[in-house]
Every structure is written in C-alpha cells, then in structure tokens.
C-alpha cells in the first residue's frame, strides 16, 4: 500500500513539473499605450518582442507603492484573447521604468535595466515622431 501511495504522489509531482516547465508561452499580439496626449498600438514583431521581454523579466518590488500619474496606461492583448492592464512609468532621461499590474495596484514590477532601456528607446521614437508632426 505504501508503495502505491509513493508511486502516485511521485506521478502527480512529475505531471505538475512537466506542466510547469513545458506549458506554452503566452504570445502577445498587441500592446496599446495611452497617455494624456496620444494613443499608439504596437503589433509588429520587433516591438512586441521588446514588450514581451520587459514583462517576462520584471522583478517584484516588496512593499506598497504610492506614485504619481503614469507615463502610459498599457493594455496587453494575448493570442488567447486574454487582456492584461498595466500602468507604465518611464523616465526617459535615465531610461528606468516600472510597471504596475492594474489587478494588483499596490505591487511595483521593476523593469530590468536592459529591457527598460530598449523599451525607453522604442517609446522615445514615438515621442520624436509626434513632435515632428
């Protein structure tokens, strides 16, 4: 009887491990940003990859957050039609940024330096193009 219990528990743990390690990655199909002055939607592969990398590698910051108005409100739409709302704060001078998930607005998600820089560069292009018009 002990042998069957141990075997059953081992099988369940193995199945959970396989599911966690090999579950399909959620694919982003679009990212929409809204600020006080503009709205832009990204659907191109290169831009989507920058957003995916930034979201996938955030570092959770412990403690509650109290911040001012966001740089952008961000809507991420996944291939399975799931929609996740974020608030994006970006300092274009230092190229540092962080996200706050709308569903948990007290937890800050710090963008890793490299991803934050790429995202700031991408968003700076939009800022420059808007100024030229």
mmCIF file with all atom_site columns, N, CA, C and O in Angstrom, residues 33 42 47 49-59 71-72 74 87-99 108-125:
data_model
loop_
_atom_site.group_PDB
_atom_site.id
_atom_site.type_symbol
_atom_site.label_atom_id
_atom_site.label_alt_id
_atom_site.label_comp_id
_atom_site.label_asym_id
_atom_site.label_entity_id
_atom_site.label_seq_id
_atom_site.pdbx_PDB_ins_code
_atom_site.Cartn_x
_atom_site.Cartn_y
_atom_site.Cartn_z
_atom_site.occupancy
_atom_site.B_iso_or_equiv
_atom_site.pdbx_formal_charge
_atom_site.auth_seq_id
_atom_site.auth_comp_id
_atom_site.auth_asym_id
_atom_site.auth_atom_id
_atom_site.pdbx_PDB_model_num
ATOM 1   N N  . UNK A 1 33  ? -0.821 51.674 -25.871 1.00 0.00 ? 33  UNK A N  1
ATOM 2   C CA . UNK A 1 33  ? -0.393 52.641 -24.862 1.00 0.00 ? 33  UNK A CA 1
ATOM 3   C C  . UNK A 1 33  ? -1.229 53.902 -24.996 1.00 0.00 ? 33  UNK A C  1
ATOM 4   O O  . UNK A 1 33  ? -1.458 54.387 -26.105 1.00 0.00 ? 33  UNK A O  1
ATOM 5   N N  . UNK A 1 42  ? 1.017  48.817 -30.791 1.00 0.00 ? 42  UNK A N  1
ATOM 6   C CA . UNK A 1 42  ? 2.117  48.087 -31.410 1.00 0.00 ? 42  UNK A CA 1
ATOM 7   C C  . UNK A 1 42  ? 1.636  46.682 -31.757 1.00 0.00 ? 42  UNK A C  1
ATOM 8   O O  . UNK A 1 42  ? 1.065  45.988 -30.916 1.00 0.00 ? 42  UNK A O  1
ATOM 9   N N  . UNK A 1 47  ? 8.658  45.178 -31.931 1.00 0.00 ? 47  UNK A N  1
ATOM 10  C CA . UNK A 1 47  ? 8.151  45.924 -30.772 1.00 0.00 ? 47  UNK A CA 1
ATOM 11  C C  . UNK A 1 47  ? 7.515  44.990 -29.760 1.00 0.00 ? 47  UNK A C  1
ATOM 12  O O  . UNK A 1 47  ? 7.740  45.127 -28.549 1.00 0.00 ? 47  UNK A O  1
ATOM 13  N N  . UNK A 1 49  ? 8.250  41.944 -29.204 1.00 0.00 ? 49  UNK A N  1
ATOM 14  C CA . UNK A 1 49  ? 9.315  41.212 -28.514 1.00 0.00 ? 49  UNK A CA 1
ATOM 15  C C  . UNK A 1 49  ? 9.912  42.052 -27.376 1.00 0.00 ? 49  UNK A C  1
ATOM 16  O O  . UNK A 1 49  ? 10.216 41.537 -26.299 1.00 0.00 ? 49  UNK A O  1
ATOM 17  N N  . UNK A 1 50  ? 10.066 43.340 -27.599 1.00 0.00 ? 50  UNK A N  1
ATOM 18  C CA . UNK A 1 50  ? 10.587 44.239 -26.562 1.00 0.00 ? 50  UNK A CA 1
ATOM 19  C C  . UNK A 1 50  ? 9.641  44.264 -25.361 1.00 0.00 ? 50  UNK A C  1
ATOM 20  O O  . UNK A 1 50  ? 10.077 44.149 -24.213 1.00 0.00 ? 50  UNK A O  1
ATOM 21  N N  . UNK A 1 51  ? 8.340  44.374 -25.622 1.00 0.00 ? 51  UNK A N  1
ATOM 22  C CA . UNK A 1 51  ? 7.359  44.361 -24.528 1.00 0.00 ? 51  UNK A CA 1
ATOM 23  C C  . UNK A 1 51  ? 7.337  43.005 -23.819 1.00 0.00 ? 51  UNK A C  1
ATOM 24  O O  . UNK A 1 51  ? 7.289  42.949 -22.594 1.00 0.00 ? 51  UNK A O  1
ATOM 25  N N  . UNK A 1 52  ? 7.362  41.900 -24.598 1.00 0.00 ? 52  UNK A N  1
ATOM 26  C CA . UNK A 1 52  ? 7.364  40.556 -24.000 1.00 0.00 ? 52  UNK A CA 1
ATOM 27  C C  . UNK A 1 52  ? 8.555  40.365 -23.069 1.00 0.00 ? 52  UNK A C  1
ATOM 28  O O  . UNK A 1 52  ? 8.402  39.870 -21.952 1.00 0.00 ? 52  UNK A O  1
ATOM 29  N N  . UNK A 1 53  ? 9.739  40.738 -23.552 1.00 0.00 ? 53  UNK A N  1
ATOM 30  C CA . UNK A 1 53  ? 10.943 40.598 -22.727 1.00 0.00 ? 53  UNK A CA 1
ATOM 31  C C  . UNK A 1 53  ? 10.835 41.435 -21.450 1.00 0.00 ? 53  UNK A C  1
ATOM 32  O O  . UNK A 1 53  ? 11.223 40.984 -20.371 1.00 0.00 ? 53  UNK A O  1
ATOM 33  N N  . UNK A 1 54  ? 10.328 42.643 -21.587 1.00 0.00 ? 54  UNK A N  1
ATOM 34  C CA . UNK A 1 54  ? 10.204 43.525 -20.424 1.00 0.00 ? 54  UNK A CA 1
ATOM 35  C C  . UNK A 1 54  ? 9.229  42.943 -19.401 1.00 0.00 ? 54  UNK A C  1
ATOM 36  O O  . UNK A 1 54  ? 9.528  42.901 -18.203 1.00 0.00 ? 54  UNK A O  1
ATOM 37  N N  . UNK A 1 55  ? 8.081  42.461 -19.853 1.00 0.00 ? 55  UNK A N  1
ATOM 38  C CA . UNK A 1 55  ? 7.072  41.922 -18.938 1.00 0.00 ? 55  UNK A CA 1
ATOM 39  C C  . UNK A 1 55  ? 7.541  40.612 -18.320 1.00 0.00 ? 55  UNK A C  1
ATOM 40  O O  . UNK A 1 55  ? 7.370  40.376 -17.126 1.00 0.00 ? 55  UNK A O  1
ATOM 41  N N  . UNK A 1 56  ? 8.169  39.768 -19.128 1.00 0.00 ? 56  UNK A N  1
ATOM 42  C CA . UNK A 1 56  ? 8.584  38.436 -18.664 1.00 0.00 ? 56  UNK A CA 1
ATOM 43  C C  . UNK A 1 56  ? 9.675  38.506 -17.603 1.00 0.00 ? 56  UNK A C  1
ATOM 44  O O  . UNK A 1 56  ? 9.786  37.640 -16.745 1.00 0.00 ? 56  UNK A O  1
ATOM 45  N N  . UNK A 1 57  ? 10.497 39.539 -17.615 1.00 0.00 ? 57  UNK A N  1
ATOM 46  C CA . UNK A 1 57  ? 11.670 39.583 -16.735 1.00 0.00 ? 57  UNK A CA 1
ATOM 47  C C  . UNK A 1 57  ? 11.573 40.617 -15.612 1.00 0.00 ? 57  UNK A C  1
ATOM 48  O O  . UNK A 1 57  ? 12.589 40.964 -15.024 1.00 0.00 ? 57  UNK A O  1
ATOM 49  N N  . UNK A 1 58  ? 10.369 41.109 -15.310 1.00 0.00 ? 58  UNK A N  1
ATOM 50  C CA . UNK A 1 58  ? 10.244 42.098 -14.235 1.00 0.00 ? 58  UNK A CA 1
ATOM 51  C C  . UNK A 1 58  ? 10.660 41.503 -12.899 1.00 0.00 ? 58  UNK A C  1
ATOM 52  O O  . UNK A 1 58  ? 10.613 40.293 -12.694 1.00 0.00 ? 58  UNK A O  1
ATOM 53  N N  . UNK A 1 59  ? 11.107 42.389 -12.028 1.00 0.00 ? 59  UNK A N  1
ATOM 54  C CA . UNK A 1 59  ? 11.456 41.998 -10.660 1.00 0.00 ? 59  UNK A CA 1
ATOM 55  C C  . UNK A 1 59  ? 10.420 42.617 -9.732  1.00 0.00 ? 59  UNK A C  1
ATOM 56  O O  . UNK A 1 59  ? 10.202 43.828 -9.770  1.00 0.00 ? 59  UNK A O  1
ATOM 57  N N  . UNK A 1 71  ? 3.150  57.381 -16.946 1.00 0.00 ? 71  UNK A N  1
ATOM 58  C CA . UNK A 1 71  ? 3.566  57.826 -18.269 1.00 0.00 ? 71  UNK A CA 1
ATOM 59  C C  . UNK A 1 71  ? 2.560  57.312 -19.296 1.00 0.00 ? 71  UNK A C  1
ATOM 60  O O  . UNK A 1 71  ? 2.135  58.048 -20.189 1.00 0.00 ? 71  UNK A O  1
ATOM 61  N N  . UNK A 1 72  ? 2.178  56.046 -19.158 1.00 0.00 ? 72  UNK A N  1
ATOM 62  C CA . UNK A 1 72  ? 1.211  55.409 -20.060 1.00 0.00 ? 72  UNK A CA 1
ATOM 63  C C  . UNK A 1 72  ? 0.323  54.436 -19.294 1.00 0.00 ? 72  UNK A C  1
ATOM 64  O O  . UNK A 1 72  ? 0.755  53.820 -18.327 1.00 0.00 ? 72  UNK A O  1
ATOM 65  N N  . UNK A 1 74  ? -1.216 50.905 -20.190 1.00 0.00 ? 74  UNK A N  1
ATOM 66  C CA . UNK A 1 74  ? -0.816 49.908 -21.183 1.00 0.00 ? 74  UNK A CA 1
ATOM 67  C C  . UNK A 1 74  ? -1.789 48.728 -21.157 1.00 0.00 ? 74  UNK A C  1
ATOM 68  O O  . UNK A 1 74  ? -2.064 48.167 -20.095 1.00 0.00 ? 74  UNK A O  1
ATOM 69  N N  . UNK A 1 87  ? 0.030  49.767 -15.721 1.00 0.00 ? 87  UNK A N  1
ATOM 70  C CA . UNK A 1 87  ? 0.371  51.182 -15.688 1.00 0.00 ? 87  UNK A CA 1
ATOM 71  C C  . UNK A 1 87  ? 1.882  51.220 -15.863 1.00 0.00 ? 87  UNK A C  1
ATOM 72  O O  . UNK A 1 87  ? 2.612  50.510 -15.169 1.00 0.00 ? 87  UNK A O  1
ATOM 73  N N  . UNK A 1 88  ? 2.355  52.000 -16.818 1.00 0.00 ? 88  UNK A N  1
ATOM 74  C CA . UNK A 1 88  ? 3.779  52.070 -17.134 1.00 0.00 ? 88  UNK A CA 1
ATOM 75  C C  . UNK A 1 88  ? 4.325  53.432 -16.730 1.00 0.00 ? 88  UNK A C  1
ATOM 76  O O  . UNK A 1 88  ? 3.776  54.475 -17.097 1.00 0.00 ? 88  UNK A O  1
ATOM 77  N N  . UNK A 1 89  ? 5.392  53.380 -15.956 1.00 0.00 ? 89  UNK A N  1
ATOM 78  C CA . UNK A 1 89  ? 6.120  54.594 -15.575 1.00 0.00 ? 89  UNK A CA 1
ATOM 79  C C  . UNK A 1 89  ? 7.488  54.517 -16.228 1.00 0.00 ? 89  UNK A C  1
ATOM 80  O O  . UNK A 1 89  ? 8.202  53.526 -16.059 1.00 0.00 ? 89  UNK A O  1
ATOM 81  N N  . UNK A 1 90  ? 7.875  55.546 -16.974 1.00 0.00 ? 90  UNK A N  1
ATOM 82  C CA . UNK A 1 90  ? 9.158  55.542 -17.668 1.00 0.00 ? 90  UNK A CA 1
ATOM 83  C C  . UNK A 1 90  ? 9.827  56.895 -17.500 1.00 0.00 ? 90  UNK A C  1
ATOM 84  O O  . UNK A 1 90  ? 9.217  57.938 -17.748 1.00 0.00 ? 90  UNK A O  1
ATOM 85  N N  . UNK A 1 91  ? 11.083 56.868 -17.071 1.00 0.00 ? 91  UNK A N  1
ATOM 86  C CA . UNK A 1 91  ? 11.901 58.073 -17.011 1.00 0.00 ? 91  UNK A CA 1
ATOM 87  C C  . UNK A 1 91  ? 12.801 58.025 -18.238 1.00 0.00 ? 91  UNK A C  1
ATOM 88  O O  . UNK A 1 91  ? 13.705 57.201 -18.328 1.00 0.00 ? 91  UNK A O  1
ATOM 89  N N  . UNK A 1 92  ? 12.527 58.895 -19.204 1.00 0.00 ? 92  UNK A N  1
ATOM 90  C CA . UNK A 1 92  ? 13.260 58.839 -20.471 1.00 0.00 ? 92  UNK A CA 1
ATOM 91  C C  . UNK A 1 92  ? 14.696 59.341 -20.350 1.00 0.00 ? 92  UNK A C  1
ATOM 92  O O  . UNK A 1 92  ? 15.524 59.026 -21.198 1.00 0.00 ? 92  UNK A O  1
ATOM 93  N N  . UNK A 1 93  ? 15.008 60.106 -19.318 1.00 0.00 ? 93  UNK A N  1
ATOM 94  C CA . UNK A 1 93  ? 16.383 60.571 -19.134 1.00 0.00 ? 93  UNK A CA 1
ATOM 95  C C  . UNK A 1 93  ? 17.271 59.443 -18.622 1.00 0.00 ? 93  UNK A C  1
ATOM 96  O O  . UNK A 1 93  ? 18.364 59.222 -19.123 1.00 0.00 ? 93  UNK A O  1
ATOM 97  N N  . UNK A 1 94  ? 16.806 58.730 -17.605 1.00 0.00 ? 94  UNK A N  1
ATOM 98  C CA . UNK A 1 94  ? 17.610 57.641 -17.028 1.00 0.00 ? 94  UNK A CA 1
ATOM 99  C C  . UNK A 1 94  ? 17.329 56.296 -17.686 1.00 0.00 ? 94  UNK A C  1
ATOM 100 O O  . UNK A 1 94  ? 18.056 55.332 -17.465 1.00 0.00 ? 94  UNK A O  1
ATOM 101 N N  . UNK A 1 95  ? 16.250 56.238 -18.477 1.00 0.00 ? 95  UNK A N  1
ATOM 102 C CA . UNK A 1 95  ? 15.805 55.006 -19.140 1.00 0.00 ? 95  UNK A CA 1
ATOM 103 C C  . UNK A 1 95  ? 15.467 53.913 -18.135 1.00 0.00 ? 95  UNK A C  1
ATOM 104 O O  . UNK A 1 95  ? 15.669 52.740 -18.376 1.00 0.00 ? 95  UNK A O  1
ATOM 105 N N  . UNK A 1 96  ? 14.948 54.338 -16.991 1.00 0.00 ? 96  UNK A N  1
ATOM 106 C CA . UNK A 1 96  ? 14.476 53.398 -15.979 1.00 0.00 ? 96  UNK A CA 1
ATOM 107 C C  . UNK A 1 96  ? 12.962 53.403 -15.987 1.00 0.00 ? 96  UNK A C  1
ATOM 108 O O  . UNK A 1 96  ? 12.339 54.449 -16.185 1.00 0.00 ? 96  UNK A O  1
ATOM 109 N N  . UNK A 1 97  ? 12.388 52.230 -15.744 1.00 0.00 ? 97  UNK A N  1
ATOM 110 C CA . UNK A 1 97  ? 10.939 52.161 -15.726 1.00 0.00 ? 97  UNK A CA 1
ATOM 111 C C  . UNK A 1 97  ? 10.426 51.048 -14.850 1.00 0.00 ? 97  UNK A C  1
ATOM 112 O O  . UNK A 1 97  ? 11.183 50.170 -14.433 1.00 0.00 ? 97  UNK A O  1
ATOM 113 N N  . UNK A 1 98  ? 9.137  51.102 -14.594 1.00 0.00 ? 98  UNK A N  1
ATOM 114 C CA . UNK A 1 98  ? 8.490  50.019 -13.858 1.00 0.00 ? 98  UNK A CA 1
ATOM 115 C C  . UNK A 1 98  ? 7.033  49.936 -14.270 1.00 0.00 ? 98  UNK A C  1
ATOM 116 O O  . UNK A 1 98  ? 6.463  50.871 -14.842 1.00 0.00 ? 98  UNK A O  1
ATOM 117 N N  . UNK A 1 99  ? 6.453  48.788 -13.997 1.00 0.00 ? 99  UNK A N  1
ATOM 118 C CA . UNK A 1 99  ? 5.060  48.513 -14.302 1.00 0.00 ? 99  UNK A CA 1
ATOM 119 C C  . UNK A 1 99  ? 4.291  48.290 -13.011 1.00 0.00 ? 99  UNK A C  1
ATOM 120 O O  . UNK A 1 99  ? 4.856  47.862 -12.008 1.00 0.00 ? 99  UNK A O  1
ATOM 121 N N  . UNK A 1 108 ? 4.737  46.948 -7.222  1.00 0.00 ? 108 UNK A N  1
ATOM 122 C CA . UNK A 1 108 ? 5.519  47.502 -8.311  1.00 0.00 ? 108 UNK A CA 1
ATOM 123 C C  . UNK A 1 108 ? 6.353  46.394 -8.950  1.00 0.00 ? 108 UNK A C  1
ATOM 124 O O  . UNK A 1 108 ? 6.907  45.542 -8.260  1.00 0.00 ? 108 UNK A O  1
ATOM 125 N N  . UNK A 1 109 ? 6.429  46.406 -10.271 1.00 0.00 ? 109 UNK A N  1
ATOM 126 C CA . UNK A 1 109 ? 7.228  45.453 -11.027 1.00 0.00 ? 109 UNK A CA 1
ATOM 127 C C  . UNK A 1 109 ? 8.340  46.229 -11.723 1.00 0.00 ? 109 UNK A C  1
ATOM 128 O O  . UNK A 1 109 ? 8.086  46.977 -12.676 1.00 0.00 ? 109 UNK A O  1
ATOM 129 N N  . UNK A 1 110 ? 9.548  46.091 -11.242 1.00 0.00 ? 110 UNK A N  1
ATOM 130 C CA . UNK A 1 110 ? 10.692 46.840 -11.745 1.00 0.00 ? 110 UNK A CA 1
ATOM 131 C C  . UNK A 1 110 ? 11.205 46.213 -13.038 1.00 0.00 ? 110 UNK A C  1
ATOM 132 O O  . UNK A 1 110 ? 11.442 45.005 -13.098 1.00 0.00 ? 110 UNK A O  1
ATOM 133 N N  . UNK A 1 111 ? 11.377 47.022 -14.070 1.00 0.00 ? 111 UNK A N  1
ATOM 134 C CA . UNK A 1 111 ? 11.917 46.526 -15.333 1.00 0.00 ? 111 UNK A CA 1
ATOM 135 C C  . UNK A 1 111 ? 13.425 46.352 -15.216 1.00 0.00 ? 111 UNK A C  1
ATOM 136 O O  . UNK A 1 111 ? 14.108 47.216 -14.663 1.00 0.00 ? 111 UNK A O  1
ATOM 137 N N  . UNK A 1 112 ? 13.938 45.247 -15.719 1.00 0.00 ? 112 UNK A N  1
ATOM 138 C CA . UNK A 1 112 ? 15.389 45.052 -15.720 1.00 0.00 ? 112 UNK A CA 1
ATOM 139 C C  . UNK A 1 112 ? 16.024 46.132 -16.587 1.00 0.00 ? 112 UNK A C  1
ATOM 140 O O  . UNK A 1 112 ? 15.431 46.600 -17.569 1.00 0.00 ? 112 UNK A O  1
ATOM 141 N N  . UNK A 1 113 ? 17.251 46.529 -16.237 1.00 0.00 ? 113 UNK A N  1
ATOM 142 C CA . UNK A 1 113 ? 17.915 47.652 -16.899 1.00 0.00 ? 113 UNK A CA 1
ATOM 143 C C  . UNK A 1 113 ? 17.938 47.546 -18.416 1.00 0.00 ? 113 UNK A C  1
ATOM 144 O O  . UNK A 1 113 ? 17.549 48.481 -19.115 1.00 0.00 ? 113 UNK A O  1
ATOM 145 N N  . UNK A 1 114 ? 18.374 46.409 -18.946 1.00 0.00 ? 114 UNK A N  1
ATOM 146 C CA . UNK A 1 114 ? 18.497 46.242 -20.396 1.00 0.00 ? 114 UNK A CA 1
ATOM 147 C C  . UNK A 1 114 ? 17.125 46.359 -21.071 1.00 0.00 ? 114 UNK A C  1
ATOM 148 O O  . UNK A 1 114 ? 16.982 47.035 -22.086 1.00 0.00 ? 114 UNK A O  1
ATOM 149 N N  . UNK A 1 115 ? 16.115 45.716 -20.495 1.00 0.00 ? 115 UNK A N  1
ATOM 150 C CA . UNK A 1 115 ? 14.773 45.768 -21.079 1.00 0.00 ? 115 UNK A CA 1
ATOM 151 C C  . UNK A 1 115 ? 14.158 47.150 -20.951 1.00 0.00 ? 115 UNK A C  1
ATOM 152 O O  . UNK A 1 115 ? 13.455 47.612 -21.841 1.00 0.00 ? 115 UNK A O  1
ATOM 153 N N  . UNK A 1 116 ? 14.439 47.810 -19.851 1.00 0.00 ? 116 UNK A N  1
ATOM 154 C CA . UNK A 1 116 ? 13.946 49.157 -19.641 1.00 0.00 ? 116 UNK A CA 1
ATOM 155 C C  . UNK A 1 116 ? 14.538 50.116 -20.676 1.00 0.00 ? 116 UNK A C  1
ATOM 156 O O  . UNK A 1 116 ? 13.834 50.966 -21.216 1.00 0.00 ? 116 UNK A O  1
ATOM 157 N N  . UNK A 1 117 ? 15.823 49.961 -20.965 1.00 0.00 ? 117 UNK A N  1
ATOM 158 C CA . UNK A 1 117 ? 16.475 50.801 -21.969 1.00 0.00 ? 117 UNK A CA 1
ATOM 159 C C  . UNK A 1 117 ? 15.868 50.583 -23.352 1.00 0.00 ? 117 UNK A C  1
ATOM 160 O O  . UNK A 1 117 ? 15.585 51.546 -24.075 1.00 0.00 ? 117 UNK A O  1
ATOM 161 N N  . UNK A 1 118 ? 15.659 49.324 -23.725 1.00 0.00 ? 118 UNK A N  1
ATOM 162 C CA . UNK A 1 118 ? 15.065 49.028 -25.041 1.00 0.00 ? 118 UNK A CA 1
ATOM 163 C C  . UNK A 1 118 ? 13.655 49.604 -25.139 1.00 0.00 ? 118 UNK A C  1
ATOM 164 O O  . UNK A 1 118 ? 13.273 50.157 -26.167 1.00 0.00 ? 118 UNK A O  1
ATOM 165 N N  . UNK A 1 119 ? 12.895 49.464 -24.073 1.00 0.00 ? 119 UNK A N  1
ATOM 166 C CA . UNK A 1 119 ? 11.540 49.991 -24.065 1.00 0.00 ? 119 UNK A CA 1
ATOM 167 C C  . UNK A 1 119 ? 11.546 51.516 -24.130 1.00 0.00 ? 119 UNK A C  1
ATOM 168 O O  . UNK A 1 119 ? 10.774 52.115 -24.877 1.00 0.00 ? 119 UNK A O  1
ATOM 169 N N  . UNK A 1 120 ? 12.441 52.152 -23.386 1.00 0.00 ? 120 UNK A N  1
ATOM 170 C CA . UNK A 1 120 ? 12.553 53.619 -23.425 1.00 0.00 ? 120 UNK A CA 1
ATOM 171 C C  . UNK A 1 120 ? 12.938 54.089 -24.824 1.00 0.00 ? 120 UNK A C  1
ATOM 172 O O  . UNK A 1 120 ? 12.389 55.078 -25.322 1.00 0.00 ? 120 UNK A O  1
ATOM 173 N N  . UNK A 1 121 ? 13.860 53.373 -25.467 1.00 0.00 ? 121 UNK A N  1
ATOM 174 C CA . UNK A 1 121 ? 14.257 53.734 -26.832 1.00 0.00 ? 121 UNK A CA 1
ATOM 175 C C  . UNK A 1 121 ? 13.084 53.607 -27.801 1.00 0.00 ? 121 UNK A C  1
ATOM 176 O O  . UNK A 1 121 ? 12.862 54.475 -28.645 1.00 0.00 ? 121 UNK A O  1
ATOM 177 N N  . UNK A 1 122 ? 12.318 52.521 -27.671 1.00 0.00 ? 122 UNK A N  1
ATOM 178 C CA . UNK A 1 122 ? 11.152 52.320 -28.532 1.00 0.00 ? 122 UNK A CA 1
ATOM 179 C C  . UNK A 1 122 ? 10.129 53.432 -28.323 1.00 0.00 ? 122 UNK A C  1
ATOM 180 O O  . UNK A 1 122 ? 9.630  54.018 -29.287 1.00 0.00 ? 122 UNK A O  1
ATOM 181 N N  . UNK A 1 123 ? 9.845  53.752 -27.082 1.00 0.00 ? 123 UNK A N  1
ATOM 182 C CA . UNK A 1 123 ? 8.857  54.792 -26.782 1.00 0.00 ? 123 UNK A CA 1
ATOM 183 C C  . UNK A 1 123 ? 9.374  56.176 -27.136 1.00 0.00 ? 123 UNK A C  1
ATOM 184 O O  . UNK A 1 123 ? 8.588  57.062 -27.475 1.00 0.00 ? 123 UNK A O  1
ATOM 185 N N  . UNK A 1 124 ? 10.677 56.390 -27.077 1.00 0.00 ? 124 UNK A N  1
ATOM 186 C CA . UNK A 1 124 ? 11.262 57.683 -27.460 1.00 0.00 ? 124 UNK A CA 1
ATOM 187 C C  . UNK A 1 124 ? 11.071 57.952 -28.944 1.00 0.00 ? 124 UNK A C  1
ATOM 188 O O  . UNK A 1 124 ? 10.885 59.098 -29.350 1.00 0.00 ? 124 UNK A O  1
ATOM 189 N N  . UNK A 1 125 ? 11.107 56.907 -29.751 1.00 0.00 ? 125 UNK A N  1
ATOM 190 C CA . UNK A 1 125 ? 10.862 57.067 -31.188 1.00 0.00 ? 125 UNK A CA 1
ATOM 191 C C  . UNK A 1 125 ? 9.477  57.663 -31.428 1.00 0.00 ? 125 UNK A C  1
ATOM 192 O O  . UNK A 1 125 ? 9.307  58.554 -32.235 1.00 0.00 ? 125 UNK A O  1
#
